[in-house]
PDB file of C-alpha atoms in Angstrom:
ATOM      1  CA  MET E   1     -10.633   9.103  18.013  1.00  0.00           C
ATOM      2  CA  LYS E   2      -8.723   7.248  15.312  1.00  0.00           C
ATOM      3  CA  THR E   3      -9.538   8.690  11.882  1.00  0.00           C
ATOM      4  CA  VAL E   4      -8.459   7.239   8.528  1.00  0.00           C
ATOM      5  CA  VAL E   5      -9.375   9.259   5.428  1.00  0.00           C
ATOM      6  CA  ASP E   6      -9.011   7.990   1.865  1.00  0.00           C
ATOM      7  CA  GLU E   7      -6.237   9.745  -0.035  1.00  0.00           C
ATOM      8  CA  ARG E   8      -8.599  11.356  -2.540  1.00  0.00           C
ATOM      9  CA  TYR E   9     -10.408  13.181   0.288  1.00  0.00           C
ATOM     10  CA  GLN E  10      -7.392  14.284   2.315  1.00  0.00           C
ATOM     11  CA  HIS E  11      -8.097  17.926   1.470  1.00  0.00           C
ATOM     12  CA  LEU E  12     -11.363  17.549   3.421  1.00  0.00           C
ATOM     13  CA  ALA E  13      -9.833  15.595   6.305  1.00  0.00           C
ATOM     14  CA  ASP E  14     -10.522  18.198   9.002  1.00  0.00           C
ATOM     15  CA  GLU E  15     -14.175  18.564   8.079  1.00  0.00           C
ATOM     16  CA  ILE E  16     -14.624  14.807   7.681  1.00  0.00           C
ATOM     17  CA  GLY E  17     -13.015  14.251  11.060  1.00  0.00           C
ATOM     18  CA  ARG E  18     -15.693  16.382  12.712  1.00  0.00           C
ATOM     19  CA  LEU E  19     -18.583  14.346  11.289  1.00  0.00           C
ATOM     20  CA  PRO E  20     -18.933  11.951  14.279  1.00  0.00           C
ATOM     21  CA  GLN E  21     -19.264  14.870  16.694  1.00  0.00           C
ATOM     22  CA  ARG E  22     -21.742  16.631  14.402  1.00  0.00           C
ATOM     23  CA  MET E  23     -23.751  13.434  14.079  1.00  0.00           C
ATOM     24  CA  ASP E  24     -23.828  12.911  17.848  1.00  0.00           C
ATOM     25  CA  GLU E  25     -25.060  16.504  18.202  1.00  0.00           C
ATOM     26  CA  GLY E  26     -28.015  15.689  15.951  1.00  0.00           C
ATOM     27  CA  GLN E  27     -26.763  17.523  12.887  1.00  0.00           C
ATOM     28  CA  GLY E  28     -27.201  16.165   9.374  1.00  0.00           C
ATOM     29  CA  GLU E  29     -30.269  14.595   7.793  1.00  0.00           C
ATOM     30  CA  LEU E  30     -31.179  11.428   9.676  1.00  0.00           C
ATOM     31  CA  VAL E  31     -31.748   8.639   7.137  1.00  0.00           C
ATOM     32  CA  TYR E  32     -31.923   5.524   9.302  1.00  0.00           C
ATOM     33  CA  ASP E  33     -32.069   4.967  13.057  1.00  0.00           C
ATOM     34  CA  SER E  34     -32.228   1.467  14.487  1.00  0.00           C
ATOM     35  CA  ARG E  35     -29.382  -0.700  15.736  1.00  0.00           C
ATOM     36  CA  ASN E  36     -27.078   1.492  13.648  1.00  0.00           C
ATOM     37  CA  ARG E  37     -27.654   5.130  12.698  1.00  0.00           C
ATOM     38  CA  VAL E  38     -27.126   6.721   9.270  1.00  0.00           C
ATOM     39  CA  ALA E  39     -27.127  10.451   8.527  1.00  0.00           C
ATOM     40  CA  ARG E  40     -26.511  12.506   5.396  1.00  0.00           C
ATOM     41  CA  PHE E  41     -24.153  15.498   5.289  1.00  0.00           C
ATOM     42  CA  ILE E  42     -23.008  17.859   2.567  1.00  0.00           C
ATOM     43  CA  ILE E  43     -19.234  18.342   2.643  1.00  0.00           C
ATOM     44  CA  ASP E  44     -17.690  20.732   0.130  1.00  0.00           C
ATOM     45  CA  GLY E  45     -20.826  20.389  -1.980  1.00  0.00           C
ATOM     46  CA  LYS E  46     -20.608  16.578  -1.944  1.00  0.00           C
ATOM     47  CA  PRO E  47     -23.310  14.410  -0.306  1.00  0.00           C
ATOM     48  CA  MET E  48     -21.801  11.948   2.154  1.00  0.00           C
ATOM     49  CA  MET E  49     -23.396   9.250   4.287  1.00  0.00           C
ATOM     50  CA  VAL E  50     -22.164   8.657   7.836  1.00  0.00           C
ATOM     51  CA  LYS E  51     -22.958   5.338   9.496  1.00  0.00           C
ATOM     52  CA  ARG E  52     -22.512   5.037  13.238  1.00  0.00           C
ATOM     53  CA  PHE E  53     -22.348   1.422  14.325  1.00  0.00           C
ATOM     54  CA  LYS E  54     -23.975   0.249  17.530  1.00  0.00           C
ATOM     55  CA  ARG E  55     -21.813   0.654  20.621  1.00  0.00           C
ATOM     56  CA  VAL E  56     -20.148  -2.668  21.416  1.00  0.00           C
ATOM     57  CA  ASN E  57     -20.409  -4.566  24.703  1.00  0.00           C
ATOM     58  CA  ALA E  58     -17.544  -5.239  27.123  1.00  0.00           C
ATOM     59  CA  VAL E  59     -16.451  -8.513  25.487  1.00  0.00           C
ATOM     60  CA  GLN E  60     -16.573  -6.985  22.013  1.00  0.00           C
ATOM     61  CA  GLN E  61     -14.487  -4.053  23.214  1.00  0.00           C
ATOM     62  CA  VAL E  62     -11.624  -6.442  23.919  1.00  0.00           C
ATOM     63  CA  VAL E  63     -12.132  -8.434  20.713  1.00  0.00           C
ATOM     64  CA  TYR E  64     -12.219  -5.363  18.452  1.00  0.00           C
ATOM     65  CA  THR E  65      -9.336  -3.675  20.262  1.00  0.00           C
ATOM     66  CA  PHE E  66      -6.879  -6.565  20.120  1.00  0.00           C
ATOM     67  CA  PHE E  67      -8.037  -9.390  17.865  1.00  0.00           C
ATOM     68  CA  ARG E  68     -10.342  -8.297  15.054  1.00  0.00           C
ATOM     69  CA  LYS E  69     -10.861  -5.402  12.681  1.00  0.00           C
ATOM     70  CA  THR E  70     -13.843  -3.253  13.638  1.00  0.00           C
ATOM     71  CA  LYS E  71     -16.969  -3.100  11.474  1.00  0.00           C
ATOM     72  CA  ALA E  72     -16.009   0.461  10.548  1.00  0.00           C
ATOM     73  CA  GLU E  73     -12.565  -0.540   9.280  1.00  0.00           C
ATOM     74  CA  ARG E  74     -13.958  -3.554   7.440  1.00  0.00           C
ATOM     75  CA  ALA E  75     -16.639  -1.395   5.808  1.00  0.00           C
ATOM     76  CA  PHE E  76     -13.880   0.913   4.543  1.00  0.00           C
ATOM     77  CA  LEU E  77     -11.528  -1.849   3.369  1.00  0.00           C
ATOM     78  CA  PHE E  78     -14.222  -4.102   1.925  1.00  0.00           C
ATOM     79  CA  ALA E  79     -15.713  -1.245  -0.088  1.00  0.00           C
ATOM     80  CA  LYS E  80     -12.307  -0.794  -1.683  1.00  0.00           C
ATOM     81  CA  GLU E  81     -12.123  -4.538  -2.389  1.00  0.00           C
ATOM     82  CA  PHE E  82     -15.577  -4.584  -4.006  1.00  0.00           C
ATOM     83  CA  LEU E  83     -14.544  -1.725  -6.272  1.00  0.00           C
ATOM     84  CA  ARG E  84     -11.203  -3.379  -7.055  1.00  0.00           C
ATOM     85  CA  ARG E  85     -13.075  -6.501  -8.149  1.00  0.00           C
ATOM     86  CA  GLY E  86     -15.442  -4.517 -10.347  1.00  0.00           C
ATOM     87  CA  ILE E  87     -18.595  -4.494  -8.191  1.00  0.00           C
ATOM     88  CA  ALA E  88     -20.192  -1.105  -7.545  1.00  0.00           C
ATOM     89  CA  THR E  89     -20.495   0.090  -3.955  1.00  0.00           C
ATOM     90  CA  PRO E  90     -20.518   3.617  -2.500  1.00  0.00           C
ATOM     91  CA  GLN E  91     -17.078   5.200  -2.684  1.00  0.00           C
ATOM     92  CA  PRO E  92     -15.427   4.879   0.756  1.00  0.00           C
ATOM     93  CA  VAL E  93     -14.333   8.189   2.263  1.00  0.00           C
ATOM     94  CA  ALA E  94     -13.185   7.479   5.818  1.00  0.00           C
ATOM     95  CA  TYR E  95     -13.645   5.486   8.985  1.00  0.00           C
ATOM     96  CA  MET E  96     -13.324   6.461  12.615  1.00  0.00           C
ATOM     97  CA  GLU E  97     -12.854   4.433  15.787  1.00  0.00           C
ATOM     98  CA  GLU E  98     -13.743   5.858  19.167  1.00  0.00           C
ATOM     99  CA  ARG E  99     -11.992   4.490  22.248  1.00  0.00           C
ATOM    100  CA  GLN E 100     -12.431   4.881  25.970  1.00  0.00           C
ATOM    101  CA  HIS E 101      -9.712   3.842  28.441  1.00  0.00           C
ATOM    102  CA  GLY E 102      -7.835   2.340  25.504  1.00  0.00           C
ATOM    103  CA  LEU E 103     -10.694   0.079  24.382  1.00  0.00           C
ATOM    104  CA  PHE E 104     -12.760   0.421  21.215  1.00  0.00           C
ATOM    105  CA  THR E 105     -16.376   1.452  21.805  1.00  0.00           C
ATOM    106  CA  THR E 106     -17.964   2.853  18.624  1.00  0.00           C
ATOM    107  CA  GLY E 107     -17.130   3.013  14.923  1.00  0.00           C
ATOM    108  CA  TYR E 108     -18.145   5.319  12.073  1.00  0.00           C
ATOM    109  CA  PHE E 109     -17.994   4.742   8.327  1.00  0.00           C
ATOM    110  CA  VAL E 110     -18.221   7.596   5.807  1.00  0.00           C
ATOM    111  CA  SER E 111     -19.009   7.050   2.134  1.00  0.00           C
ATOM    112  CA  MET E 112     -20.232   9.043  -0.799  1.00  0.00           C
ATOM    113  CA  GLU E 113     -23.983   9.012  -1.318  1.00  0.00           C
ATOM    114  CA  THR E 114     -25.112   6.745  -4.161  1.00  0.00           C
ATOM    115  CA  PRO E 115     -28.534   7.031  -5.839  1.00  0.00           C
ATOM    116  CA  GLY E 116     -30.785   4.027  -6.101  1.00  0.00           C
ATOM    117  CA  THR E 117     -33.879   2.295  -4.776  1.00  0.00           C
ATOM    118  CA  GLU E 118     -33.712  -0.705  -2.468  1.00  0.00           C
ATOM    119  CA  MET E 119     -34.603  -3.871  -4.337  1.00  0.00           C
ATOM    120  CA  SER E 120     -36.850  -4.935  -1.453  1.00  0.00           C
ATOM    121  CA  LEU E 121     -39.208  -2.122  -2.460  1.00  0.00           C
ATOM    122  CA  LEU E 122     -39.117  -3.030  -6.148  1.00  0.00           C
ATOM    123  CA  LEU E 123     -39.462  -6.811  -5.798  1.00  0.00           C
ATOM    124  CA  ARG E 124     -40.449  -8.033  -2.341  1.00  0.00           C
ATOM    125  CA  GLU E 125     -43.156  -5.430  -1.746  1.00  0.00           C
ATOM    126  CA  VAL E 126     -44.715  -5.798  -5.216  1.00  0.00           C
ATOM    127  CA  GLN E 127     -47.214  -8.603  -5.747  1.00  0.00           C
ATOM    128  CA  ASP E 128     -46.625  -8.888  -9.511  1.00  0.00           C
ATOM    129  CA  TYR E 129     -42.956  -7.907  -9.568  1.00  0.00           C
ATOM    130  CA  PRO E 130     -41.064  -7.237 -12.847  1.00  0.00           C
ATOM    131  CA  ARG E 131     -39.626 -10.543 -14.040  1.00  0.00           C
ATOM    132  CA  ASP E 132     -36.790  -8.855 -15.903  1.00  0.00           C
ATOM    133  CA  LEU E 133     -35.739  -7.144 -12.676  1.00  0.00           C
ATOM    134  CA  ALA E 134     -35.612 -10.493 -10.868  1.00  0.00           C
ATOM    135  CA  GLU E 135     -33.457 -11.786 -13.726  1.00  0.00           C
ATOM    136  CA  ALA E 136     -31.127  -8.807 -13.302  1.00  0.00           C
ATOM    137  CA  VAL E 137     -30.745  -9.518  -9.579  1.00  0.00           C
ATOM    138  CA  ALA E 138     -29.860 -13.136 -10.279  1.00  0.00           C
ATOM    139  CA  ARG E 139     -27.270 -11.989 -12.801  1.00  0.00           C
ATOM    140  CA  GLN E 140     -25.798  -9.591 -10.246  1.00  0.00           C
ATOM    141  CA  VAL E 141     -25.411 -12.409  -7.724  1.00  0.00           C
ATOM    142  CA  VAL E 142     -23.735 -14.622 -10.323  1.00  0.00           C
ATOM    143  CA  LEU E 143     -21.425 -11.733 -11.212  1.00  0.00           C
ATOM    144  CA  MET E 144     -20.391 -11.211  -7.595  1.00  0.00           C
ATOM    145  CA  HIS E 145     -19.779 -14.918  -7.083  1.00  0.00           C
ATOM    146  CA  SER E 146     -17.746 -15.110 -10.287  1.00  0.00           C
ATOM    147  CA  LYS E 147     -15.490 -12.423  -8.848  1.00  0.00           C
ATOM    148  CA  GLY E 148     -14.996 -14.328  -5.598  1.00  0.00           C
ATOM    149  CA  ILE E 149     -17.341 -12.180  -3.500  1.00  0.00           C
ATOM    150  CA  LEU E 150     -19.754 -13.572  -0.918  1.00  0.00           C
ATOM    151  CA  HIS E 151     -21.697 -10.574   0.341  1.00  0.00           C
ATOM    152  CA  GLY E 152     -22.092 -10.968   4.101  1.00  0.00           C
ATOM    153  CA  ASP E 153     -25.724  -9.819   4.188  1.00  0.00           C
ATOM    154  CA  LEU E 154     -27.113 -10.612   0.749  1.00  0.00           C
ATOM    155  CA  ASN E 155     -30.672  -9.393   1.247  1.00  0.00           C
ATOM    156  CA  LEU E 156     -32.617  -7.334  -1.255  1.00  0.00           C
ATOM    157  CA  SER E 157     -32.408  -4.186   0.887  1.00  0.00           C
ATOM    158  CA  ASN E 158     -28.654  -4.117   0.239  1.00  0.00           C
ATOM    159  CA  PHE E 159     -29.081  -3.874  -3.545  1.00  0.00           C
ATOM    160  CA  LEU E 160     -29.552  -0.267  -4.657  1.00  0.00           C
ATOM    161  CA  CYS E 161     -31.004  -0.178  -8.160  1.00  0.00           C
ATOM    162  CA  THR E 162     -31.035   2.448 -10.885  1.00  0.00           C
ATOM    163  CA  GLU E 163     -32.389   1.946 -14.394  1.00  0.00           C
ATOM    164  CA  ASP E 164     -29.797   3.338 -16.796  1.00  0.00           C
ATOM    165  CA  SER E 165     -32.202   2.886 -19.730  1.00  0.00           C
ATOM    166  CA  PRO E 166     -35.440   0.888 -20.153  1.00  0.00           C
ATOM    167  CA  GLY E 167     -34.706  -2.672 -19.029  1.00  0.00           C
ATOM    168  CA  HIS E 168     -31.048  -1.968 -18.244  1.00  0.00           C
ATOM    169  CA  TYR E 169     -30.468  -2.031 -14.501  1.00  0.00           C
ATOM    170  CA  HIS E 170     -27.431  -1.042 -12.487  1.00  0.00           C
ATOM    171  CA  PHE E 171     -26.813  -2.258  -8.938  1.00  0.00           C
ATOM    172  CA  THR E 172     -24.785  -0.754  -6.125  1.00  0.00           C
ATOM    173  CA  MET E 173     -24.129  -3.021  -3.156  1.00  0.00           C
ATOM    174  CA  ILE E 174     -24.226  -1.631   0.391  1.00  0.00           C
ATOM    175  CA  ASP E 175     -23.565  -2.987   3.914  1.00  0.00           C
ATOM    176  CA  THR E 176     -20.574  -5.026   2.772  1.00  0.00           C
ATOM    177  CA  ASN E 177     -18.624  -5.187   6.054  1.00  0.00           C
ATOM    178  CA  ARG E 178     -19.400  -8.869   6.743  1.00  0.00           C
ATOM    179  CA  SER E 179     -18.422 -10.109   3.278  1.00  0.00           C
ATOM    180  CA  HIS E 180     -15.922 -12.821   2.390  1.00  0.00           C
ATOM    181  CA  PHE E 181     -13.556 -12.976  -0.552  1.00  0.00           C
ATOM    182  CA  CYS E 182     -11.843 -15.804  -2.384  1.00  0.00           C
ATOM    183  CA  ASP E 183      -9.910 -16.411  -5.570  1.00  0.00           C
ATOM    184  CA  GLY E 184     -12.290 -17.447  -8.317  1.00  0.00           C
ATOM    185  CA  MET E 185     -15.801 -18.845  -7.936  1.00  0.00           C
ATOM    186  CA  PRO E 186     -16.720 -20.039  -4.418  1.00  0.00           C
ATOM    187  CA  THR E 187     -17.944 -23.604  -3.957  1.00  0.00           C
ATOM    188  CA  ASP E 188     -21.474 -24.406  -5.115  1.00  0.00           C
ATOM    189  CA  ASP E 189     -22.565 -24.972  -1.503  1.00  0.00           C
ATOM    190  CA  ALA E 190     -21.114 -21.624  -0.416  1.00  0.00           C
ATOM    191  CA  CYS E 191     -22.895 -19.822  -3.255  1.00  0.00           C
ATOM    192  CA  LEU E 192     -26.252 -21.400  -2.421  1.00  0.00           C
ATOM    193  CA  GLN E 193     -25.845 -20.735   1.293  1.00  0.00           C
ATOM    194  CA  ASN E 194     -24.927 -17.133   0.508  1.00  0.00           C
ATOM    195  CA  MET E 195     -28.359 -16.531  -1.045  1.00  0.00           C
ATOM    196  CA  VAL E 196     -30.384 -17.680   1.963  1.00  0.00           C
ATOM    197  CA  ARG E 197     -30.873 -14.104   3.202  1.00  0.00           C
ATOM    198  CA  LEU E 198     -32.220 -12.721  -0.082  1.00  0.00           C
ATOM    199  CA  THR E 199     -35.865 -12.703   1.019  1.00  0.00           C
ATOM    200  CA  HIS E 200     -38.323 -14.651   3.172  1.00  0.00           C
ATOM    201  CA  ARG E 201     -40.994 -14.336   0.487  1.00  0.00           C
ATOM    202  CA  ARG E 202     -41.124 -17.896  -0.839  1.00  0.00           C
ATOM    203  CA  ASP E 203     -42.306 -17.329  -4.411  1.00  0.00           C
ATOM    204  CA  LEU E 204     -39.755 -14.586  -5.010  1.00  0.00           C
ATOM    205  CA  TYR E 205     -36.948 -16.511  -3.328  1.00  0.00           C
ATOM    206  CA  GLU E 206     -37.584 -19.621  -5.414  1.00  0.00           C
ATOM    207  CA  ASP E 207     -37.793 -17.535  -8.597  1.00  0.00           C
ATOM    208  CA  LEU E 208     -34.450 -15.867  -7.876  1.00  0.00           C
ATOM    209  CA  VAL E 209     -32.808 -19.189  -7.052  1.00  0.00           C
ATOM    210  CA  ARG E 210     -34.151 -20.832 -10.224  1.00  0.00           C
ATOM    211  CA  ARG E 211     -32.898 -17.946 -12.346  1.00  0.00           C
ATOM    212  CA  TYR E 212     -29.504 -18.169 -10.647  1.00  0.00           C
ATOM    213  CA  ALA E 213     -29.387 -21.935 -11.251  1.00  0.00           C
ATOM    214  CA  GLN E 214     -30.254 -21.474 -14.926  1.00  0.00           C
ATOM    215  CA  LEU E 215     -27.443 -18.938 -15.335  1.00  0.00           C
ATOM    216  CA  ARG E 216     -25.005 -21.331 -13.649  1.00  0.00           C
ATOM    217  CA  GLY E 217     -26.171 -24.330 -15.690  1.00  0.00           C
ATOM    218  CA  TRP E 218     -27.510 -26.126 -12.606  1.00  0.00           C
ATOM    219  CA  ASN E 219     -30.630 -28.273 -12.377  1.00  0.00           C
ATOM    220  CA  GLN E 220     -33.335 -25.786 -11.373  1.00  0.00           C
ATOM    221  CA  ASP E 221     -35.653 -28.202  -9.545  1.00  0.00           C
ATOM    222  CA  HIS E 222     -32.853 -29.715  -7.478  1.00  0.00           C
ATOM    223  CA  THR E 223     -31.389 -26.297  -6.687  1.00  0.00           C
ATOM    224  CA  ALA E 224     -34.781 -24.910  -5.652  1.00  0.00           C
ATOM    225  CA  ARG E 225     -35.349 -27.835  -3.254  1.00  0.00           C
ATOM    226  CA  GLN E 226     -31.906 -27.335  -1.713  1.00  0.00           C
ATOM    227  CA  ALA E 227     -32.402 -23.584  -1.390  1.00  0.00           C
ATOM    228  CA  LEU E 228     -35.841 -23.867   0.238  1.00  0.00           C
ATOM    229  CA  ALA E 229     -34.466 -26.399   2.731  1.00  0.00           C
ATOM    230  CA  LEU E 230     -31.628 -23.992   3.591  1.00  0.00           C
ATOM    231  CA  LEU E 231     -34.097 -21.149   4.038  1.00  0.00           C
ATOM    232  CA  HIS E 232     -36.211 -23.282   6.363  1.00  0.00           C
ATOM    233  CA  GLN E 233     -33.136 -24.138   8.456  1.00  0.00           C
ATOM    234  CA  PHE E 234     -32.052 -20.503   8.527  1.00  0.00           C
ATOM    235  CA  GLU E 235     -35.443 -19.249   9.678  1.00  0.00           C
ATOM    236  CA  ASN E 236     -35.745 -21.893  12.403  1.00  0.00           C
ATOM    237  CA  ARG E 237     -32.257 -21.162  13.675  1.00  0.00           C
ATOM    238  CA  LYS E 238     -32.968 -17.416  13.615  1.00  0.00           C
ATOM    239  CA  TRP E 239     -36.130 -17.723  15.680  1.00  0.00           C
ATOM    240  CA  ARG E 240     -34.364 -19.898  18.271  1.00  0.00           C
ATOM    241  CA  LEU E 241     -31.672 -17.295  18.954  1.00  0.00           C
TER     242      LEU E 241
END
C-alpha cells in the first residue's frame, strides 16, 4: 500500500495509514455506498472522510500503474490546487494506492469533513427554490471559471452550501478529481460545456445559465438556447452509452 500523507498531518500518519483496513473491516460511519464508498472516522478528535474508489478493471490497472495518475492521487493534488486558487474544498489529508502483483487496484482519498448541504437538495428538489441561492450558485461558477478551474463533475450535488448569515452563502466544492485547470478564464465554449452537468431539471438549468450569462455580460437568450442544446446532446449521448 502506497500512502502519502499531507505534511500537516504527519503526526497522525500511522493512524491515517490504517484507515483503509479499518474501512474494509466495516468500521467507521458509512456515509455513501454505491460505485464508490465513503465513511466517516474520528482521528485525534478530528472528523475525517475516507473515500474508497471503485476497484479498477484489468485495462485500467495498467493505465493507472504506468501512464496516468490514479483518481486518489488526483483527488489529493486537485484539492490542493483548488485551495491554492482560492476555491474552498475539503482539506486534503492523504491518499493511498493499493497494488496487487505490482499493478494498481484500488485507491483511497482522505480529507477533513466539511459541513454543508448538497445544493441538489436546496434547489433541484424544491419546486419554488430560493432565487437568491440560484444567483449565488451562478456566481460561484463564474468565480471558479475566473480562476481557471473547470470542475470535472459540476453537478449540484458537488456544491456543499452553508449560510454564513441571512442571504450570504458559502460553497465548498467536492469530487474534484476530474477537474481541469488553465491560466485565466477558459474559452466561452469550454465554460458553457462545463455547466451541462449542473442539473437535468430544465427550468432550474435555464435559470442558472441565464444568471451566469448575465454575470458574464453575455446575451441571455442566445446563451440559454446554446446551453439547452448542449444539455440535449449530453443526455442523448449518455443514454446511448
